[in-house]
Coordinates of C-alpha atoms in Angstrom, one line a residue:
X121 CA 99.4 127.2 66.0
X122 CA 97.8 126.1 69.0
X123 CA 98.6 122.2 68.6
X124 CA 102.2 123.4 67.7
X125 CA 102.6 124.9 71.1
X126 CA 101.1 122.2 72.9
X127 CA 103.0 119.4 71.1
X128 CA 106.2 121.2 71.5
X129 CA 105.6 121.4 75.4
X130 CA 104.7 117.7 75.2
X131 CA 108.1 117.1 73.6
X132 CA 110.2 118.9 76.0
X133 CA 108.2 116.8 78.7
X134 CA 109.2 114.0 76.9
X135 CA 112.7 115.0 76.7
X136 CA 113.1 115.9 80.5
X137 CA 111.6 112.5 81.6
X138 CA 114.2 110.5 79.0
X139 CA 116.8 112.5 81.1
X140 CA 116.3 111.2 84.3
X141 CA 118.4 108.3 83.3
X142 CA 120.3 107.7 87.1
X143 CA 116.6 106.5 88.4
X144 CA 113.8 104.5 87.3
X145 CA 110.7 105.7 88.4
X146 CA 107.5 103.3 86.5
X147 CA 107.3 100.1 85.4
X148 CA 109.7 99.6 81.6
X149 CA 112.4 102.9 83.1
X150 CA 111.8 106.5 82.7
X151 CA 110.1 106.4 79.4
X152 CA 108.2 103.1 80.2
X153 CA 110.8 101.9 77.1
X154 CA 113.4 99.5 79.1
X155 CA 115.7 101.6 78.5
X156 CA 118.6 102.8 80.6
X157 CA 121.8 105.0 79.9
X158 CA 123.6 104.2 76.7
X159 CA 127.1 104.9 77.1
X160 CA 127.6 103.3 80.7
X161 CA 130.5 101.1 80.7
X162 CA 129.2 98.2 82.4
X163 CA 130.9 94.5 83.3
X164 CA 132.2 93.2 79.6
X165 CA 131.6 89.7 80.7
X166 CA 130.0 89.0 83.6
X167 CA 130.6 85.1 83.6
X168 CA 134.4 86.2 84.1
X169 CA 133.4 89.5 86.3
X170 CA 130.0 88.3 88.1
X171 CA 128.5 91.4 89.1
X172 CA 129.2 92.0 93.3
X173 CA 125.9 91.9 95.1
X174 CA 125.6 95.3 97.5
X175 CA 122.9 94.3 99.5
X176 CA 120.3 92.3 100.1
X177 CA 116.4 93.2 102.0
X178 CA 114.9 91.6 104.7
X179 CA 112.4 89.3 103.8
X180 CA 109.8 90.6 101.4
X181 CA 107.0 87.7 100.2
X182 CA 106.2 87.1 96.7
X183 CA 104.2 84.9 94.3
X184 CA 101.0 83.8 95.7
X185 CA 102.5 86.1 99.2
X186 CA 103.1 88.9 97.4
X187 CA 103.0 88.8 93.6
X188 CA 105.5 89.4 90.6
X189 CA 106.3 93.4 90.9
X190 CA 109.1 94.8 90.0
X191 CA 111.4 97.1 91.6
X192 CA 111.8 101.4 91.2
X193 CA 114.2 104.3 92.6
X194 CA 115.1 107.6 92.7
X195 CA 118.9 107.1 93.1
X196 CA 118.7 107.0 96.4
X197 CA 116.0 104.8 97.2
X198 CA 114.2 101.5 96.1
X199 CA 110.6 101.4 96.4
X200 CA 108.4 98.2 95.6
X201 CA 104.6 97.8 96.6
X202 CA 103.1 94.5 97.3
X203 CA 99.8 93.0 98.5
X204 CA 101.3 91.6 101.7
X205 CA 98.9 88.2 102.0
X206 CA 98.9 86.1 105.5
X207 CA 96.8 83.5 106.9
X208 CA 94.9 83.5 109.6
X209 CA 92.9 80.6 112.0
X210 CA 89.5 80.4 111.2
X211 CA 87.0 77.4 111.1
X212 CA 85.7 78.1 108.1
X213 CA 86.8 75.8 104.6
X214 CA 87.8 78.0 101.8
X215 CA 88.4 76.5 98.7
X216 CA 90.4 79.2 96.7
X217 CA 92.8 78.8 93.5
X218 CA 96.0 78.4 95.8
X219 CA 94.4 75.7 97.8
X220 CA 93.7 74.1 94.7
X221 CA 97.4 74.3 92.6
X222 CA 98.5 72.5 95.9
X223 CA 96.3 69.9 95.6
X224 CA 96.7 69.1 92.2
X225 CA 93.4 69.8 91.2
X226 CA 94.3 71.1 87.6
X227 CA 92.2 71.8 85.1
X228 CA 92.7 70.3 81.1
X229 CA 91.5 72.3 78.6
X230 CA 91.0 70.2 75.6
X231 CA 88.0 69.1 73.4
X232 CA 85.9 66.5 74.8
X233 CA 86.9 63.9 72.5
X234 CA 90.7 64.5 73.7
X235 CA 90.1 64.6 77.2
X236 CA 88.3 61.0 77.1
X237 CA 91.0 59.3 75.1
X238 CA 93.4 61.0 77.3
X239 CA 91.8 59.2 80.7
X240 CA 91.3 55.9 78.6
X241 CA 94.6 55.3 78.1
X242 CA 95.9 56.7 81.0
X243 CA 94.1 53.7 82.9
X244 CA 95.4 51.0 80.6
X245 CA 98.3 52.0 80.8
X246 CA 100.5 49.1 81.3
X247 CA 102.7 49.2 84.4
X248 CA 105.8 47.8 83.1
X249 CA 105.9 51.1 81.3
X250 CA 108.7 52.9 82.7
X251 CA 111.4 55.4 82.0
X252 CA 112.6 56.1 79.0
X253 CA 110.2 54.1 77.2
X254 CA 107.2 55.5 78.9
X255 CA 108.7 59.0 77.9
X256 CA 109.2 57.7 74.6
X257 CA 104.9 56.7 74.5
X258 CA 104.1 59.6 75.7
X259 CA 105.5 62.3 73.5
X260 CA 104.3 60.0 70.5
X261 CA 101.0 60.3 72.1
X262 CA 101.2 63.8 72.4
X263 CA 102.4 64.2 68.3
X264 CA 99.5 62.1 67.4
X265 CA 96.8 63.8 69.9
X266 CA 97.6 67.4 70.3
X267 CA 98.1 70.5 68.2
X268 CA 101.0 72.4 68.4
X269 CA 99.0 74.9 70.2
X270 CA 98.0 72.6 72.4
X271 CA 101.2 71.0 73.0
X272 CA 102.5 74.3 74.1
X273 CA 99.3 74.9 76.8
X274 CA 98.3 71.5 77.9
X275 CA 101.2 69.1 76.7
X276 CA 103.4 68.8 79.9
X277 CA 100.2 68.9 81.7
X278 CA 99.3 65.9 79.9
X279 CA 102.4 64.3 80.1
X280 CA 102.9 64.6 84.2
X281 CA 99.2 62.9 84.3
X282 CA 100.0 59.9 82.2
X283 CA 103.3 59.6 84.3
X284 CA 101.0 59.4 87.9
X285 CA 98.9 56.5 85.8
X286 CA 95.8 55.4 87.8
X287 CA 96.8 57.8 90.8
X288 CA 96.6 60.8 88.7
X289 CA 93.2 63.0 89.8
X290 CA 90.5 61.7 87.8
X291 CA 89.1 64.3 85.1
X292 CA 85.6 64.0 86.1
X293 CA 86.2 65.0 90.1
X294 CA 88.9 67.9 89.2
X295 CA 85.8 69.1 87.1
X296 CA 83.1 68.7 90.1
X297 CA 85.2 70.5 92.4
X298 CA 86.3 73.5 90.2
X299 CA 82.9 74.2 89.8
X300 CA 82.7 74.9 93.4
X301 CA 85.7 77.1 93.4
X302 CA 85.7 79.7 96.2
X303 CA 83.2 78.3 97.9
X304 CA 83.3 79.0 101.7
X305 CA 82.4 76.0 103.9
X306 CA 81.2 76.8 107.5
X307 CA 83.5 74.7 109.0
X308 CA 85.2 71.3 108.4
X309 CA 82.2 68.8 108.8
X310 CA 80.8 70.6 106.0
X311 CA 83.4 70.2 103.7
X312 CA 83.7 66.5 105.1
X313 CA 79.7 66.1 104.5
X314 CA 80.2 67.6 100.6
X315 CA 83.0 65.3 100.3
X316 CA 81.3 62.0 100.7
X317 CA 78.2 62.9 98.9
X318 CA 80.4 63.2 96.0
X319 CA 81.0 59.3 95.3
X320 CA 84.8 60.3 94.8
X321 CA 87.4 57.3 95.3
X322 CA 88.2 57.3 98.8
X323 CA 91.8 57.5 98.6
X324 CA 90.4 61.8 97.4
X325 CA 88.1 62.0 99.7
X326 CA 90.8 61.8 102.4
X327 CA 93.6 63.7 100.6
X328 CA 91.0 66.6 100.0
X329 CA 89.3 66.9 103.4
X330 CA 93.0 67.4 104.9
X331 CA 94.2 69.6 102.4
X332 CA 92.0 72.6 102.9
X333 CA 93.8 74.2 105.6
X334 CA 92.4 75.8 108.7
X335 CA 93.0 79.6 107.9
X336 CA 91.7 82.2 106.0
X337 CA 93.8 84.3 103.4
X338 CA 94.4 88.3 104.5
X339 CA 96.5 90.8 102.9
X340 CA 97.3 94.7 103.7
X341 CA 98.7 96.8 100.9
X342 CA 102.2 97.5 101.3
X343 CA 105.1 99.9 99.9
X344 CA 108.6 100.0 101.2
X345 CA 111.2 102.1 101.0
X346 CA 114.4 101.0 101.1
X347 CA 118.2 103.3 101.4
X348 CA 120.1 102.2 98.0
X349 CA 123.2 102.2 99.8
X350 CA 122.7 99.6 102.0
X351 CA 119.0 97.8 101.4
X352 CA 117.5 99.0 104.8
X353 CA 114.4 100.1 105.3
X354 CA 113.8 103.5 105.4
X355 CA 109.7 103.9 105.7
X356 CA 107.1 101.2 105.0
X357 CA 103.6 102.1 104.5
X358 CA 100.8 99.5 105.3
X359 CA 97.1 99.9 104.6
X360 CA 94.8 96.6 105.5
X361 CA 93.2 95.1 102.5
X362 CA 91.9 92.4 100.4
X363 CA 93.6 88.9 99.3
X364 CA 93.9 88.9 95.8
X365 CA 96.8 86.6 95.1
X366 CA 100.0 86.4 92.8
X367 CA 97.5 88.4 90.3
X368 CA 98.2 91.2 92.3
X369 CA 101.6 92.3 90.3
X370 CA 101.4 95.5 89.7
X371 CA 105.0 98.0 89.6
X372 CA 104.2 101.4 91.4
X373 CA 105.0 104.7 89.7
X374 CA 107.4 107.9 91.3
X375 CA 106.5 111.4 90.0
X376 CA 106.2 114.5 91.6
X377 CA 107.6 113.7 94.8
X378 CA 104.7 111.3 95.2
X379 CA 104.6 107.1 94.9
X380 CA 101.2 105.4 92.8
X381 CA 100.8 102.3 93.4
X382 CA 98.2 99.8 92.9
X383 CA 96.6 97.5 96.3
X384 CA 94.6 94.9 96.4
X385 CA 91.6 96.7 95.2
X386 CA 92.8 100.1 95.7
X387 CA 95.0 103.1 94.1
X388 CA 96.3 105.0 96.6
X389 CA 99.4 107.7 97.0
X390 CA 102.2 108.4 99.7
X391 CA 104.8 110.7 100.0
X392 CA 108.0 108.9 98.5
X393 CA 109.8 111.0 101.6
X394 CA 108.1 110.1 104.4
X395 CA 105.2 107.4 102.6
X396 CA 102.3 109.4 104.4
X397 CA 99.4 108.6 102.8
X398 CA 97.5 111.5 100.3
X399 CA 94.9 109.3 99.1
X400 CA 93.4 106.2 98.0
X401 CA 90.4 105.3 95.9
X402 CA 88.5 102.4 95.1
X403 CA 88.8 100.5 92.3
X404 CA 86.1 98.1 91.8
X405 CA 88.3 95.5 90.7
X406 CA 90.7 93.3 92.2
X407 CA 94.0 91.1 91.2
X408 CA 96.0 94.1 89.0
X409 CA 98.6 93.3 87.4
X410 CA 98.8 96.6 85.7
X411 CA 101.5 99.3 86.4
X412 CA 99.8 102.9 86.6
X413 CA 101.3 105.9 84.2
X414 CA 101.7 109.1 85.8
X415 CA 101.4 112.0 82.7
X416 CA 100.5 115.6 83.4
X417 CA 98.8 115.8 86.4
X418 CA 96.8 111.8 85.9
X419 CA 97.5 108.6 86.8
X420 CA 96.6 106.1 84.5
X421 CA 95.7 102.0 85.1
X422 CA 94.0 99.2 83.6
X423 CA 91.8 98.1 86.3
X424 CA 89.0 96.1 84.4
X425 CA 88.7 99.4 82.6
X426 CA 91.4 102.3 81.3
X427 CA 90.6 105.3 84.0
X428 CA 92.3 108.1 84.8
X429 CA 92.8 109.7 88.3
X430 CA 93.5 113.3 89.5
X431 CA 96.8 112.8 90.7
X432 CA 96.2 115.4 93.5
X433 CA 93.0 113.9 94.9
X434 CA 92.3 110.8 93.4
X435 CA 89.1 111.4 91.8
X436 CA 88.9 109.8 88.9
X437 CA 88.4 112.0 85.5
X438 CA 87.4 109.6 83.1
X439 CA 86.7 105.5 82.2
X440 CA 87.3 104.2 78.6
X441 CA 84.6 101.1 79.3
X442 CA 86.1 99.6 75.6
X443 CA 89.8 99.0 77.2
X444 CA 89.3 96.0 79.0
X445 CA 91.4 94.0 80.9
X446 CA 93.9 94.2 84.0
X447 CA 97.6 93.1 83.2
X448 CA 98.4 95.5 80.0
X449 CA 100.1 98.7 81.0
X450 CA 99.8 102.1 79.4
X451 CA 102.6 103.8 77.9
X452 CA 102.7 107.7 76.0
X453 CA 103.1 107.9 72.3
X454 CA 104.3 111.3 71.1
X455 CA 103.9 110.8 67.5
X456 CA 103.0 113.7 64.1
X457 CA 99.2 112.3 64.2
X458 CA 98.9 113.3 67.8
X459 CA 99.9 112.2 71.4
X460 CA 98.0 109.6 73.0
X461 CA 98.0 106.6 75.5
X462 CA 98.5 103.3 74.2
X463 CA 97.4 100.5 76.2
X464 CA 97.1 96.6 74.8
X465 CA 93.9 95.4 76.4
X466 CA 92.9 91.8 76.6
X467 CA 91.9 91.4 73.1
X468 CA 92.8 94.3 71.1
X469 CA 95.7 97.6 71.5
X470 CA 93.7 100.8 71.8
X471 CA 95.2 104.5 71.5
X472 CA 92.8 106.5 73.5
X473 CA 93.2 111.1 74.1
X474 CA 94.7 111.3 77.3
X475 CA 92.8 114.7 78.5
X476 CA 89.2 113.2 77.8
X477 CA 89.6 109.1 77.5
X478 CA 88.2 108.9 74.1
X479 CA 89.1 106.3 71.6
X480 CA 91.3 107.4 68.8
X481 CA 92.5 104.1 67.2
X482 CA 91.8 100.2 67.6
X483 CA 93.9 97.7 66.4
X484 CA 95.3 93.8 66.2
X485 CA 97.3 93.2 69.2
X486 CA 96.1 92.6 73.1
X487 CA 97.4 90.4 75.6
X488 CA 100.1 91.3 79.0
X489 CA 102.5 93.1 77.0
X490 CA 103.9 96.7 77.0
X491 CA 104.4 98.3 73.6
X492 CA 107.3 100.0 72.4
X493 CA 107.7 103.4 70.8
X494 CA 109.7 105.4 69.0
X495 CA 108.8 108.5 66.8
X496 CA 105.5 107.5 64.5
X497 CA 106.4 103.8 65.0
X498 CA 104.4 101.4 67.5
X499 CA 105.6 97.5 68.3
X500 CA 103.3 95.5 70.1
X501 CA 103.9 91.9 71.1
X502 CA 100.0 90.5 70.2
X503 CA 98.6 88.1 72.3
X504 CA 97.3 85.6 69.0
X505 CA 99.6 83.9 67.0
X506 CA 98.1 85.5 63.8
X507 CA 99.5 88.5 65.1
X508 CA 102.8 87.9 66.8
X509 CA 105.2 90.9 66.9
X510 CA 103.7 93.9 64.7
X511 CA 104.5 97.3 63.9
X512 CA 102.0 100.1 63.2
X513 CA 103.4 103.8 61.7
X514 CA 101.5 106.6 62.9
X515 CA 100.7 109.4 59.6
X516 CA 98.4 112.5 60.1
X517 CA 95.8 110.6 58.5
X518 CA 95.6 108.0 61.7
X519 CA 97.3 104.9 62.3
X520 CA 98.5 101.8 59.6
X521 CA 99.6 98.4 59.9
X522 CA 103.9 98.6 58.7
X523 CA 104.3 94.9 59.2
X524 CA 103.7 91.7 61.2
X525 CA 106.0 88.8 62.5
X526 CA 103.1 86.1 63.0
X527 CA 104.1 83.4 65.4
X528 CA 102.9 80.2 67.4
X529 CA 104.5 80.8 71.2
X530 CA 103.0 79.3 74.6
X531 CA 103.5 82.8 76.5
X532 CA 103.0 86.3 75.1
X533 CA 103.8 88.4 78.3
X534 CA 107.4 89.7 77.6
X535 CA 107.7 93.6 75.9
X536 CA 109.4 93.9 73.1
X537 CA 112.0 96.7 73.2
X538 CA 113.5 99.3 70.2
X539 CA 117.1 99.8 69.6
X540 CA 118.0 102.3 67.0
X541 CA 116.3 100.8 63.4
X542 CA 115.2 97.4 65.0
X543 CA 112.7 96.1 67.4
X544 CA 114.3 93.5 69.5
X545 CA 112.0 90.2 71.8
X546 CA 113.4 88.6 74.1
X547 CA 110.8 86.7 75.3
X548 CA 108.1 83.2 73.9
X549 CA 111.3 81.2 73.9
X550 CA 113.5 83.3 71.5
X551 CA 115.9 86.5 70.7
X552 CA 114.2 87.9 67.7
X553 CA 115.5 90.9 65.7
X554 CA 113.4 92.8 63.5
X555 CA 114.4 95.9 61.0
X556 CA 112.0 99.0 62.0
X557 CA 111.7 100.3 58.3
X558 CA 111.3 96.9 56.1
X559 CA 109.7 94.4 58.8
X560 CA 112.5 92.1 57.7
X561 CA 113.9 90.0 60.0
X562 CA 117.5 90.3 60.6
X563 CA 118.3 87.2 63.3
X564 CA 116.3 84.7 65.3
X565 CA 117.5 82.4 67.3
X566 CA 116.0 80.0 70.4
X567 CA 116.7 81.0 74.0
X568 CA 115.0 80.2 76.9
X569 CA 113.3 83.7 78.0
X570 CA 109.8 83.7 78.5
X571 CA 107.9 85.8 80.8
X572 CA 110.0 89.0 82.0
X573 CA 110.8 91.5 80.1
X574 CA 114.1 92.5 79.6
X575 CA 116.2 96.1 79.3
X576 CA 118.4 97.6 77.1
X577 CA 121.5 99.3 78.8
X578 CA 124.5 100.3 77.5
X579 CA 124.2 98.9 74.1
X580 CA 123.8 95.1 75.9
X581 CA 119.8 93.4 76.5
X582 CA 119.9 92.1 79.9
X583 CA 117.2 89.7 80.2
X584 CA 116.1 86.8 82.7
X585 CA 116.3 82.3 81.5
X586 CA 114.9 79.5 82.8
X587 CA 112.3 81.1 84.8
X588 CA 114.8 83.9 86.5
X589 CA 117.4 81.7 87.5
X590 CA 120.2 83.4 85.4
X591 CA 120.4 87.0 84.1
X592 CA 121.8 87.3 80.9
X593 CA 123.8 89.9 78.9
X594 CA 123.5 89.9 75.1
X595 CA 124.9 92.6 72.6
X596 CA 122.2 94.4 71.1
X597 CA 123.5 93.7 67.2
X598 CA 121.5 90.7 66.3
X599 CA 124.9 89.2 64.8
X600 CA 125.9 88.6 68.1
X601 CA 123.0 87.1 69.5
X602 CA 124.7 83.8 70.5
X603 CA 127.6 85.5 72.3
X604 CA 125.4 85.6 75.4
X605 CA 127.0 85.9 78.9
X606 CA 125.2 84.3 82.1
X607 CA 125.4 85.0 85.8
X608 CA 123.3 83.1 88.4
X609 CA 120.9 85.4 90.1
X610 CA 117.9 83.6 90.9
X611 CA 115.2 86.2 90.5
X612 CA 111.9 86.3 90.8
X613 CA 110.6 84.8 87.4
X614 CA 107.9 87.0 85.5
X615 CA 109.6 90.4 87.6
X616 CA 112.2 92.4 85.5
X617 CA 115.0 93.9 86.3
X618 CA 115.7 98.1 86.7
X619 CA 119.2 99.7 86.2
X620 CA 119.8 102.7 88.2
X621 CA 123.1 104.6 86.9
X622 CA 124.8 101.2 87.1
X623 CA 123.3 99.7 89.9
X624 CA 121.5 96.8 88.8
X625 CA 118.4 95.6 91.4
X626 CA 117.0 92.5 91.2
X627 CA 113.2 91.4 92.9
X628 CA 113.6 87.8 93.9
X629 CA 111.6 85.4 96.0
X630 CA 112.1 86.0 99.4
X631 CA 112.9 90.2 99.0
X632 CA 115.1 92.8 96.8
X633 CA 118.9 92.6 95.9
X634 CA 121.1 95.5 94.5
X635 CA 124.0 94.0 92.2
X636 CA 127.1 96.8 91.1
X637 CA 127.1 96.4 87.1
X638 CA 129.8 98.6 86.6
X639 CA 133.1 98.1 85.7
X640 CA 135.6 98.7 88.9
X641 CA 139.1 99.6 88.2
X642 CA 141.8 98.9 89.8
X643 CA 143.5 100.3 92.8

């Protein structure tokens, strides 16, 4: 009788937070699902209607700046938080990850064997190779050489070496030098003196010893709050912190009148009036990229661990030491076997009690990805090919594999979403419709969405290609997954986007945009 009571006060939770349809408050909308109102009557085509931007921010920094987090709001305002990095003068030589991507110093992960045939034959390479021939050797080179795992992870690596010929980086120093990764030099005759004790050709030598720059990365921990109406900023909290780079992506949370949001190393809590601070606490852990889950007086994150935190004070209540990892974000399940958390971690999905932390179920799955819910049925996108898309059912007696869609795609990040019967992915290069009950698969076809997860709204997916340059509307029915519509928005690629009513806003590079998605009628 007990559990009946409980569960039923669960459900009208549930029920209240699936009502608050005119915001989105968390990462995924107000049930963490992507889901927005149904029976909005948005653009029909936006290629013939392009939705009218409203506003645009001031400058907000991204990417290795500022991360990939996405946007919330209330209705009335938009929030983001962000680990605001700078640089600063300093004599010392830091090698970090950033400096690194700009110098080209990539690593190739392929066997032994692979990488040596590789830098054989990119040095006797002839030069009279060019164009479309050169392409042509290549891409055979790659059939022959690579598995179509590794094609997918290391192919167009391969391919932009072979281009550069003799002036591509040679294995062997890219090697040395990650191994001294992060390493702090006192100053720049130190890094000079390492340099030349190296034996590297000098032509590196050079390039190297001017390309670590003379500053130092800093960051403070940042939310803003801007008016809906017209983008402008309305409070901005700033706490100093650490540099933790583009890793640092994770989407803040709105409950209670209060903001959660994750720093640099931090979770901490403002006022989403006014952004005073309540709290902070130390995490331990740095570069998050997950969102926290606010549920019944917690907050919830994957931060190395699955903790939960007193949402009044901070202190945290409990660690689940077993749900590693620190981009998967937690999401509710509200099922007849019991109510639980469900959070992928890097490896495996885990449901875990949300009042004590413990373990209740393990499964296939892992990786970036949010899961979906709906009723006793779970979807996770796995991060292993064996596993692909796959649906567990949830019975009194615990928690069963339904079916699987196994698959072989470079990127696993993007959440799948549920419409109705089916369990739509838009995301790993595809539009992939699968039927809830049976596990069959009703449509798939190729698109180019990767990363970002999109949202369901109004019966339509709208969902981010080619790296966010276009948003794109497709009709939920898989038999009309090839009557896609596109608009140019240039958005931030890996962010999603969050509908508010019909109010559409959009994280890109340089700060936030708010698009009308409505339909306007005529005067």
């Amino acid at each position: 009788m007990q559990l009946q009571i409980f569960l039923s006060l669960l459900f009208i939770t549930f029920v209240h937070v699936r009502g608050e349809m005119n915001t989105w408050p968390q990462w995924r909308g107000p049930a963490r699902d992507g889901q927005g109102i149904n029976n909005l009557s948005l653009i029909e085509n936006i290629e013939n209607q392009p939705p009218q931007k409203i506003w645009e921010s001031e400058k907000i920094p991204s990417q290795e700046d500022g991360g990939f987090g996405s946007v919330i709001s209330d209705g009335e305002r938009a929030f983001i938080s962000v680990v605001w990095h700078r640089d600063e003068p300093t004599k010392e030589r830091i090698l970090n990850s950033l400096v690194m991507r700009k110098l080209g110093l990539r690593n190739v992960n392929l066997p032994k064997s692979i990488r040596e045939k590789h830098e054989q034959d990119r040095l006797e390479l002839s030069p009279r190779l060019r164009g479309s021939k050169l392409d042509s050797w290549i891409e055979q080179w790659i059939k022959d050489n690579l598995t179509q795992k590794q094609k997918m992870t290391q192919g167009s690596l391969i391919a932009a070496r072979f281009k550069q010929g003799k002036l591509a980086i040679p294995l062997e120093v890219i090697d040395k030098i990650s191994k001294i990764k992060d390493r702090v030099f006192p100053s720049q005759e130190a890094w000079d003196s390492w340099l030349k004790n190296q034996s590297f050709p000098p032509k590196f030598v050079e390039e190297f010893s001017q390309g670590v720059p003379p500053t130092k990365r800093m960051a403070d921990d940042v939310i803003l709050a801007l008016d809906m109406k017209s983008g402008d900023q309305i409070w901005k909290t700033k706490l100093s912190g650490v540099p933790a780079g583009r890793a640092s992506s994770s989407t803040p949370c709105l409950a209670q009148g209060k903001i959660f949001a994750v720093g640099g190393d931090r979770l901490f809590c403002v006022k989403a009036k006014d952004g005073e601070l309540l709290w902070q606490t130390g995490l331990g852990s740095q570069a998050i990229a997950s969102s926290p889950l606010y549920y019944m007086g917690k907050v919830y994150v994957l931060a190395n661990t699955l903790r939960a935190f007193d949402s009044e004070s901070g202190n945290q209540i409990w660690e689940n030491s077993s749900v590693r990892g620190k981009s998967g974000s937690p999401v509710l399940w509200f099922n007849t076997w019991q109510v639980s958390i469900v959070c992928n971690s890097s490896k495996t999905t885990f449901c875990v009690n949300p009042q004590s932390g413990e373990t209740l179920w393990e499964g296939p799955g892992g990786g970036a990805s949010t899961p979906a819910v709906s009723g006793d049925l779970l979807v996770i996108h796995g991060k292993t090919e064996d596993i692909g898309l796959v649906c567990y059912q949830a019975k009194k007696s615990g928690i069963n594999e339904k079916w699987k869609f196994p698959k072989l795609t470079r990127r696993t990040d993007s959440s799948p979403l549920i419409d109705e019967n089916n369990a739509l992915l838009f995301g790993a290069g595809m539009r992939l419709c699968i039927n809830l009950g049976t596990g069959k698969v009703l449509r798939k076809v190729p698109a180019k969405h990767d990363i970002s997860s999109p949202i369901l709204v109004g019966k339509k997916v709208l969902a981010y290609e080619i790296n966010g340059s276009f948003l794109t509307s497709v009709p939920a029915n898989p038999e009309y997954f090839s009557s896609e519509q596109k608009f140019k928005i240039n958005a931030l690629k890996c962010t999603s986007p969050s509908i508010v009513g019909t109010k559409l806003l959009i994280r890109k590079a340089d700060g936030i945009a708010c698009y009308e998605m409505g339909q306007i009628k005529p005067n």
